[in-house]
Amino acid sequence: MGLQLYNSLTRRQEEFEPLEEGRVGMYVCGPTVYGHAHLGHAKSYVSFDILVRYLRYLGYNVTYVQNITDVGHLTDDADEGEDKIAKEARKEKKHPMAVAEYYTRSYFEDMDMLNCVRPDISPRASGHITEQIELVKTLLEKGYAYEVNGSVYFDVLKFKDYGKLSGRNIDEMIAGTRVEVSPEKKNPVDFAIWKKAEPNHIMQWPSPWGMGYPGWHLECSVMSMKYLGMTIDIHGGGMENKFPHHECEIAQSEAANDAPFVKYWVHNNMVTVDGQKMGKSLNNFITLKQAFSGSHERLTRQYDPLAIRQLVLNSHYRSPLDFSDAALYAAQSGFDKITSAVIEVRKKIKSAPDGEVDKEAAKMLDVLKEKFEKAMNDDLNTSVALAVMFEFVRDTQKLLEDSKTTKQTLEAVDGLFSLLGGDVLGIVKDEYEQTGSVDNELMDKLVRILIEQRNEARKQKDYKRADEIRKKIDEAGVVLEDKPDGTSWRTK
RNA sequence: GGCGGCGUAGCCAAGUGGCUAAGGCGACGGUUUGCAAAACCGUUAUUCCCCGGUUCGAAUCCGGGCGCCGCCUCCA
């Protein structure tokens, strides 16, 4: 049994079968770059990162496209609001493209910290204006759109499948309309695909309908089509975007192409902070940079970016995740537990005796791998996959305690940690400071001098002095651990 | 008001018809230690929000209630 994925379109878990054998085209709605990335982004993009990593683990050749929205995303009512980036630019007194560039870099920095693999293609909406204009033209030609006073709207009533993703009914939506409706629209549910720009609007481009800018939903249709084709395997995004964003994408794309837009829709759930929706007004809005540094009043300490990643993996991507200091703390402890086991294995490889890979250990690794894959195949059940990792850690500790464990066995253990914990889950690193990078040799030498002094004191039963040395080293951020085979150290 | 999701131990969280209800954190007890730390072992839900029903059997299915959350308007 291969990977089973929950498809929001069919509301069922389905066997994943790509359109073309061995190849997967995946598009994920990227950020609108008008502010620093926050905990919500972490959950979303770590979740899709896991999907990409696991598909690659299974041997698929994945093309991962994630856009950067740098124009067209309006601040409020579907079509009357201001462009988010333009608004931020005015506030910061910068050019909108400077704002977009700044936060794009910030976004990539944060995602790198979370160990998310970079998308293969990160297209910018503003770099695809011509393609967007072409799509608007096509929709006008095919009668799915109409122009009014320099703006172009999609005529929702013409697209009979509208509502199939979000389970909405057009008539009910029209009846339930409560926001002020633009008088330009034929119908309240119609949405803008091209907006006329006022003369003072900085972000605007010439089009057959005059100066203007694209509607938000358009970019994803255009860029996914351009880089992945008319029909793609997977489209990912946050649940809150099912409607209207993804519904509109489907309408535009399928109306223009007469082909299905997406085979599998994958939606991840939302984040709350201390049980409440995260919002700037609630004082619980935490950016990733704040979480990494611990500089937020809701946080008692700083957290390792990978501990945040681990917290995301601790629950299912389709379940809501509540970030709290307690939850982060627990994730950090669990992350440390896995990390230190991996470090111990890598350290011990250097001194372990040569020999064959132990048969029982090899079998244990096979069983763990099988359990892990079974969990991941079940709609990416990372919670269970993590439980397998903890089982793996426990088994590993037993091997570490046994002095007969061979170098080759430990290498096999390390190999599986790197594969499952590293390649797939992204919580095990390739390198750790403690395992002997060049920079660290000096540090190691210095700490060893202190350890010698302390052990000298211990030998003479001068425990007061020994504890004093240990305390001072601890204050400097280094923890000493006395073990049967000597004293080792690690950074806090 | 409409649509959707959720309610499992002190906390986080799997499990969705049947062996002893995963795992993590925390707490407590033990082994180890000069003391610690780390590691290991053990304990920590007779019960899955409540009330009914279906069934030989339900945390899991159905009905009702209560509570929380999301979307419906920008959001990952």
XYZ file of C-alpha atoms (C1' of nucleotides) in Angstrom:
568
model
C 0.000 0.000 0.000
C 1.439 3.310 -1.041
C 0.722 6.807 0.129
C -2.871 7.595 1.019
C -3.774 11.270 0.916
C -6.914 13.043 2.029
C -8.324 14.908 -0.932
C -10.419 17.930 0.055
C -12.157 17.839 -3.309
C -13.624 14.363 -2.823
C -13.591 14.580 0.994
C -12.013 11.147 1.121
C -8.657 9.576 1.700
C -7.368 8.274 -1.615
C -4.452 6.276 -2.913
C -1.978 8.748 -4.345
C -1.338 8.161 -8.024
C 0.379 10.891 -10.000
C -0.861 11.852 -13.437
C 2.438 10.815 -14.930
C 4.299 7.868 -13.458
C 7.182 8.828 -11.222
C 6.643 12.567 -11.543
C 4.695 14.914 -9.303
C 3.773 18.534 -9.921
C 2.921 20.271 -6.686
C 1.811 23.856 -6.174
C 1.455 25.455 -2.770
C -0.010 28.887 -2.110
C 2.880 30.960 -0.829
C 2.927 33.966 1.463
C 1.843 37.486 0.752
C 5.029 39.295 1.644
C 3.887 42.286 3.668
C 5.150 41.182 7.097
C 7.396 38.676 8.846
C 6.343 35.034 8.802
C 4.528 33.836 11.908
C 3.618 30.568 13.623
C 0.784 29.986 11.165
C 3.241 29.979 8.309
C 5.366 27.488 10.222
C 2.590 24.950 10.473
C 1.506 25.381 6.910
C 4.871 25.235 5.216
C 6.341 22.575 7.452
C 3.321 20.419 6.619
C 3.810 20.797 2.894
C 7.535 20.419 3.292
C 6.867 17.008 4.828
C 4.702 16.088 1.870
C 7.427 17.057 -0.604
C 10.120 15.294 1.377
C 8.077 12.135 1.733
C 7.150 12.043 -1.948
C 10.845 12.312 -2.748
C 11.623 9.622 -0.208
C 9.165 7.400 -2.068
C 11.156 8.028 -5.206
C 8.986 10.573 -7.013
C 10.580 13.290 -9.056
C 8.770 16.264 -7.529
C 8.577 19.749 -8.960
C 7.609 21.960 -6.053
C 6.297 25.406 -6.923
C 5.410 27.941 -4.265
C 4.512 31.468 -5.257
C 5.382 34.744 -3.635
C 2.431 37.112 -3.676
C 3.830 40.588 -4.138
C 0.870 42.259 -5.764
C -2.887 41.968 -5.966
C -3.774 40.737 -2.514
C -6.369 43.157 -1.217
C -6.891 44.071 2.418
C -10.597 43.734 2.852
C -13.784 43.156 0.951
C -13.020 40.952 -1.975
C -12.516 43.737 -4.455
C -12.768 47.085 -2.791
C -9.798 46.956 -0.454
C -6.323 48.245 -0.849
C -3.427 46.119 -1.991
C -1.790 44.723 1.165
C 1.710 45.415 0.037
C 0.900 48.894 -1.176
C -0.603 49.618 2.226
C 2.471 48.382 4.074
C 4.679 50.369 1.703
C 2.830 53.541 2.541
C 3.208 52.815 6.230
C 6.927 52.102 5.956
C 7.438 54.869 3.409
C 9.088 52.493 0.985
C 8.486 51.407 -2.553
C 6.091 48.445 -2.613
C 8.659 46.293 -4.362
C 11.191 47.104 -1.636
C 8.683 45.951 0.964
C 8.028 42.769 -0.980
C 11.729 42.100 -1.411
C 12.493 42.668 2.255
C 9.817 40.317 3.515
C 10.548 37.744 0.836
C 14.095 37.474 2.145
C 12.840 37.349 5.702
C 10.465 34.553 4.740
C 13.198 32.438 3.178
C 15.437 32.992 6.189
C 12.748 31.725 8.527
C 11.888 28.754 6.340
C 15.564 27.824 6.147
C 15.706 27.902 9.935
C 12.729 25.538 10.048
C 14.627 23.285 7.659
C 11.999 23.500 4.934
C 13.412 22.566 1.562
C 13.351 25.471 -0.841
C 10.726 25.234 -3.560
C 12.137 24.393 -6.978
C 10.445 27.488 -8.339
C 9.354 30.558 -6.332
C 7.531 32.653 -8.904
C 6.494 36.215 -8.095
C 3.052 37.413 -9.060
C 4.460 40.708 -10.290
C 6.722 38.823 -12.672
C 3.750 37.208 -14.383
C 1.597 40.173 -15.295
C 1.616 39.412 -19.008
C 0.492 35.850 -18.399
C -2.243 37.072 -16.103
C -3.450 39.526 -18.715
C -3.489 36.689 -21.243
C -5.678 34.604 -18.954
C -8.088 37.504 -18.468
C -8.299 37.867 -22.228
C -9.022 34.179 -22.663
C -11.767 34.305 -20.059
C -13.312 37.340 -21.757
C -13.163 35.640 -25.155
C -14.797 32.524 -23.800
C -17.556 34.559 -22.201
C -16.654 33.756 -18.602
C -15.778 37.325 -17.736
C -16.986 40.852 -18.414
C -15.366 44.242 -18.344
C -16.784 47.236 -16.529
C -15.074 50.573 -16.391
C -11.504 49.273 -16.638
C -12.004 46.326 -14.302
C -12.731 42.752 -15.317
C -14.906 40.385 -13.297
C -15.368 36.661 -13.468
C -18.980 35.765 -14.135
C -19.530 33.075 -11.546
C -22.953 32.021 -12.812
C -21.346 30.948 -16.079
C -19.202 28.371 -14.320
C -21.560 25.687 -13.118
C -19.017 23.859 -10.951
C -18.454 26.890 -8.737
C -18.647 25.724 -5.128
C -17.546 22.138 -5.685
C -14.476 22.417 -3.487
C -15.920 24.357 -0.577
C -19.354 22.743 -0.730
C -21.153 25.993 -1.269
C -24.231 26.674 -3.236
C -24.245 29.750 -5.460
C -27.873 30.662 -4.836
C -27.407 30.524 -1.093
C -24.290 32.593 -1.370
C -26.082 35.260 -3.326
C -28.920 35.249 -0.818
C -26.514 35.450 2.086
C -24.437 38.294 0.769
C -23.944 40.813 3.503
C -20.993 42.878 2.442
C -21.507 45.979 0.378
C -21.597 44.896 -3.195
C -19.683 46.753 -5.823
C -22.196 48.303 -8.212
C -19.951 47.231 -11.087
C -20.635 43.565 -10.508
C -23.448 41.778 -12.277
C -23.688 39.491 -9.329
C -22.499 39.739 -5.728
C -20.484 36.526 -5.962
C -18.518 37.626 -9.028
C -14.882 38.370 -8.305
C -12.337 40.718 -9.807
C -9.657 39.235 -12.023
C -8.325 42.631 -13.116
C -8.683 45.876 -11.197
C -8.516 49.357 -12.548
C -5.827 51.389 -10.778
C -6.243 54.951 -9.650
C -3.561 57.296 -11.005
C -1.739 57.516 -7.648
C -1.522 53.743 -7.266
C 2.167 52.794 -7.512
C 1.655 49.192 -8.574
C 0.003 49.285 -11.980
C 0.500 47.909 -15.434
C -0.916 48.673 -18.871
C -3.556 46.288 -20.123
C -6.188 46.196 -22.861
C -8.571 47.656 -20.233
C -6.297 50.486 -19.170
C -3.870 50.786 -16.285
C -4.494 48.301 -13.524
C -3.350 45.311 -11.540
C -4.346 41.651 -11.289
C -6.810 40.159 -8.822
C -5.353 37.943 -6.168
C -6.805 34.607 -7.275
C -5.410 34.948 -10.763
C -1.735 34.520 -9.980
C -1.991 30.966 -8.705
C -3.921 29.828 -11.759
C -1.409 31.414 -14.081
C 1.782 30.352 -12.379
C 0.681 26.813 -11.693
C -0.317 26.481 -15.342
C 2.916 27.980 -16.579
C 5.267 25.785 -14.565
C 3.273 22.617 -14.022
C 0.730 22.426 -16.825
C -3.041 22.675 -17.101
C -3.690 19.861 -14.653
C -1.452 19.416 -11.634
C -1.154 16.574 -9.161
C -1.283 18.414 -5.876
C -2.360 21.885 -4.842
C -1.758 22.760 -1.230
C -2.853 25.623 0.944
C -4.447 26.640 4.205
C -8.013 25.616 4.967
C -9.114 29.213 5.220
C -8.263 29.596 1.573
C -10.630 26.920 0.363
C -13.096 29.687 -0.093
C -12.917 31.967 -1.877
C -9.344 31.690 -3.091
C -9.141 28.083 -4.238
C -12.703 28.011 -5.451
C -11.915 30.983 -7.663
C -8.703 29.404 -8.898
C -10.638 26.347 -10.004
C -13.236 28.465 -11.759
C -10.715 30.520 -13.701
C -8.445 27.662 -14.626
C -11.068 25.167 -15.628
C -13.083 27.764 -17.513
C -9.990 28.771 -19.472
C -8.503 25.322 -20.080
C -11.529 23.018 -20.224
C -9.411 20.618 -18.185
C -9.398 19.645 -14.520
C -7.185 22.006 -12.552
C -6.014 19.837 -9.667
C -6.126 16.113 -8.907
C -5.496 16.263 -5.154
C -6.364 19.288 -3.029
C -4.497 19.201 0.251
C -5.493 21.623 2.998
C -3.823 22.038 6.338
C -5.525 23.252 9.468
C -5.032 26.456 11.379
C -3.011 27.592 14.319
C -4.208 29.088 17.565
C -2.083 30.645 20.278
C -3.078 29.907 23.862
C -6.364 28.596 22.539
C -7.320 31.638 20.546
C -7.049 32.635 16.968
C -3.768 34.394 16.408
C -4.331 38.026 15.620
C -2.482 41.275 15.902
C -5.202 42.792 18.062
C -5.216 39.886 20.550
C -1.609 40.380 21.518
C -0.885 36.761 20.749
C 0.593 37.273 17.315
C 4.002 35.605 17.360
C 6.409 35.824 14.464
C 8.951 33.101 13.846
C 11.784 35.464 14.578
C 10.242 36.190 17.971
C 9.828 32.485 18.707
C 13.410 31.742 17.686
C 14.710 34.433 20.002
C 12.114 34.120 22.753
C 11.285 37.802 22.544
C 7.546 37.738 23.092
C 5.694 38.184 26.328
C 3.842 34.910 25.856
C 7.093 32.966 25.706
C 9.274 32.091 28.690
C 12.342 31.198 26.643
C 13.704 30.928 23.163
C 13.001 27.824 21.145
C 15.094 25.915 18.707
C 13.536 26.342 15.246
C 13.592 22.592 14.840
C 11.729 22.190 18.129
C 8.995 24.342 16.610
C 9.137 22.081 13.596
C 8.794 19.087 15.868
C 5.768 20.578 17.586
C 4.127 20.923 14.174
C 4.887 17.264 13.446
C 3.510 16.208 16.812
C -0.031 16.702 15.559
C -1.693 15.892 12.279
C -1.616 18.509 9.535
C -5.414 18.449 9.263
C -5.883 19.094 12.978
C -5.692 22.546 14.451
C -2.537 23.216 16.426
C -2.442 25.314 19.545
C 0.873 26.971 20.222
C 1.485 27.648 23.874
C 4.635 28.063 25.834
C 3.985 24.723 27.548
C 3.536 22.923 24.223
C 6.695 24.499 22.835
C 8.593 23.579 25.977
C 7.496 19.957 25.695
C 8.455 19.850 22.035
C 11.857 21.301 22.835
C 12.487 18.600 25.468
C 11.455 15.865 23.085
C 13.575 17.328 20.329
C 16.589 17.470 22.648
C 16.097 13.833 23.527
C 16.267 12.756 19.878
C 19.143 15.106 19.142
C 21.320 13.918 21.969
C 20.804 10.274 21.008
C 21.945 11.028 17.453
C 24.954 12.955 18.702
C 25.929 10.105 21.031
C 25.739 7.642 18.162
C 27.933 9.793 15.959
C 30.459 10.315 18.718
C 30.612 6.653 19.544
C 31.106 5.575 15.930
C 34.654 6.894 16.221
C 35.566 4.655 19.154
C 33.350 1.590 18.680
C 34.953 -1.753 17.810
C 35.029 -2.933 14.206
C 32.837 -5.806 13.215
C 29.718 -6.766 11.329
C 26.333 -5.151 11.679
C 24.515 -6.943 14.470
C 21.707 -9.081 13.030
C 19.180 -8.212 15.698
C 19.936 -4.544 15.352
C 19.517 -4.773 11.600
C 16.158 -6.414 12.067
C 15.118 -3.786 14.566
C 15.969 -1.067 12.065
C 13.900 -2.781 9.380
C 10.918 -2.996 11.691
C 11.208 0.661 12.662
C 11.435 1.716 9.043
C 8.380 -0.309 8.186
C 6.347 1.200 11.024
C 7.482 4.649 10.043
C 6.423 4.217 6.429
C 3.097 2.763 7.455
C 2.395 5.870 9.523
C 3.478 8.256 6.802
C 1.489 6.407 4.175
C -1.613 6.981 6.262
C -2.168 10.569 5.147
C 1.155 11.678 6.618
C 0.527 10.644 10.201
C 3.586 12.433 11.548
C 2.389 12.038 15.112
C 2.790 8.274 14.863
C 5.986 8.670 12.823
C 7.410 10.717 15.680
C 6.383 8.027 18.152
C 8.412 5.597 16.014
C 11.365 7.949 16.310
C 11.097 7.868 20.089
C 10.992 4.085 20.026
C 14.081 4.237 17.847
C 15.807 6.481 20.382
C 15.060 4.032 23.191
C 16.429 1.093 21.217
C 19.469 3.144 20.302
C 20.252 3.961 23.918
C 20.417 0.251 24.657
C 22.907 -0.257 21.844
C 24.961 2.650 23.136
C 25.130 1.119 26.610
C 26.484 -2.129 25.200
C 30.248 -1.853 24.723
C 30.176 -4.687 22.196
C 28.068 -2.687 19.738
C 30.120 -2.371 16.589
C 31.000 0.645 14.575
C 29.118 -0.842 11.632
C 25.958 -1.282 13.687
C 26.131 2.318 14.842
C 26.670 3.463 11.283
C 23.516 1.625 10.281
C 21.671 3.311 13.156
C 22.984 6.697 12.132
C 21.982 5.954 8.547
C 18.367 5.385 9.547
C 18.301 8.462 11.777
C 19.554 10.499 8.848
C 17.052 8.960 6.470
C 13.857 9.068 8.550
C 14.654 11.814 11.026
C 16.715 13.840 8.592
C 15.568 13.415 4.997
C 11.885 12.863 5.753
C 11.064 14.649 9.016
C 13.820 17.236 8.851
C 14.506 17.224 12.593
C 17.859 15.423 12.504
C 20.695 17.500 11.163
C 23.583 16.358 8.977
C 26.081 18.020 11.302
C 26.093 18.995 14.937
C 28.558 21.282 16.659
C 29.299 18.627 19.230
C 30.471 16.059 16.732
C 33.654 17.749 15.768
C 33.451 20.570 13.278
C 36.718 22.436 12.799
C 35.496 25.463 14.740
C 34.653 23.250 17.622
C 38.027 21.642 18.109
C 39.309 24.653 19.967
C 36.243 24.690 22.188
C 36.657 20.999 22.868
C 40.302 21.454 23.862
C 39.453 24.254 26.260
C 36.579 22.443 27.907
C 38.767 19.353 28.288
C 41.327 21.347 30.271
C 38.609 22.354 32.704
C 37.265 18.820 32.849
C 40.757 17.586 33.761
C 41.017 20.111 36.554
C 37.648 19.124 37.890
C 38.422 15.418 37.702
C 41.679 16.103 39.542
C 39.656 17.718 42.320
C 37.218 14.808 42.328
C 40.063 12.356 42.654
C 41.191 14.193 45.754
C 37.597 14.216 46.975
C 37.538 17.982 46.868
C 33.909 17.986 45.730
C 33.359 21.553 46.681
C 35.902 22.669 44.120
C 34.666 20.102 41.561
C 31.092 21.367 41.846
C 32.272 24.932 41.633
C 34.023 24.254 38.337
C 30.975 22.447 36.999
C 28.730 25.322 38.021
C 30.897 27.906 36.325
C 31.076 25.923 33.115
C 27.311 25.485 33.296
C 26.851 29.223 33.608
C 28.897 29.604 30.459
C 26.406 27.318 28.725
C 28.187 23.985 28.806
C 26.788 20.971 30.649
C 29.114 18.277 31.989
C 28.042 14.656 32.214
C 30.068 12.091 34.146
C 29.799 8.699 32.501
C 31.479 5.345 33.177
C 33.932 5.990 30.354
C 34.756 9.565 31.320
C 33.260 13.022 31.433
C 31.618 14.438 28.312
C 30.240 17.869 27.606
C 27.502 19.406 25.552
C 26.166 22.873 24.992
C 22.840 23.721 26.588
C -28.023 32.739 10.581
C -25.415 29.140 6.834
C -21.232 25.612 6.129
C -17.187 22.730 8.285
C -14.103 20.780 12.255
C -13.162 19.397 17.210
C -14.011 17.723 22.607
C -9.138 11.204 24.703
C -4.672 11.557 31.543
C -1.924 17.637 34.808
C -0.480 19.433 29.451
C 0.352 18.180 23.984
C -1.420 14.126 21.032
C -2.413 9.128 18.078
C -6.235 5.677 17.763
C -12.507 5.925 14.496
C -16.420 -1.066 15.848
C -13.327 -6.195 19.248
C -6.198 -8.264 21.869
C -3.675 -4.777 28.051
C -6.692 3.177 24.867
C 0.250 4.720 20.915
C 3.947 8.391 21.749
C 5.902 13.000 23.902
C 6.154 16.576 28.052
C 5.491 17.015 33.257
C 5.206 14.655 38.089
C 6.472 10.728 41.447
C 9.400 6.158 42.866
C 13.793 3.169 41.648
C 18.785 1.776 39.190
C 23.262 4.604 38.356
C 26.269 8.870 40.552
C 30.567 11.653 45.738
C 26.333 14.841 44.480
C 24.318 16.046 39.911
C 23.271 15.556 34.754
C 22.173 12.128 31.066
C 20.377 7.262 30.356
C 17.468 3.114 31.853
C 13.257 0.663 34.664
C 8.475 1.469 36.969
C 3.927 4.363 38.377
C 0.669 8.249 36.444
C -7.015 7.520 31.678
C -11.316 0.613 34.544
C -11.999 4.911 30.616
C -12.372 8.579 25.902
C -17.636 16.132 27.196
C -22.943 14.613 28.816
C -27.592 11.775 27.903
C -30.031 8.210 25.065
C -29.898 4.446 20.958
C -27.822 0.552 17.409
C -24.678 -3.863 18.365
C -22.752 -10.053 21.258
C -19.301 -5.785 21.620
C -18.456 1.622 20.827
C -13.746 6.423 22.549
C -14.985 4.782 17.599
C -21.663 4.221 14.343
C -26.733 6.969 15.011
C -29.962 10.823 17.635
C -30.139 14.818 21.150
C -27.620 18.256 24.380
C -23.428 21.167 26.180
C -18.698 23.454 25.161
C -14.697 25.147 21.973
C -12.731 26.543 17.164
C -12.653 27.862 11.999
C -14.854 29.642 7.368
C -18.814 32.611 5.316
C -14.859 39.509 4.830
C -8.053 39.876 4.282
C -5.397 35.782 6.421
C -0.918 30.105 6.035
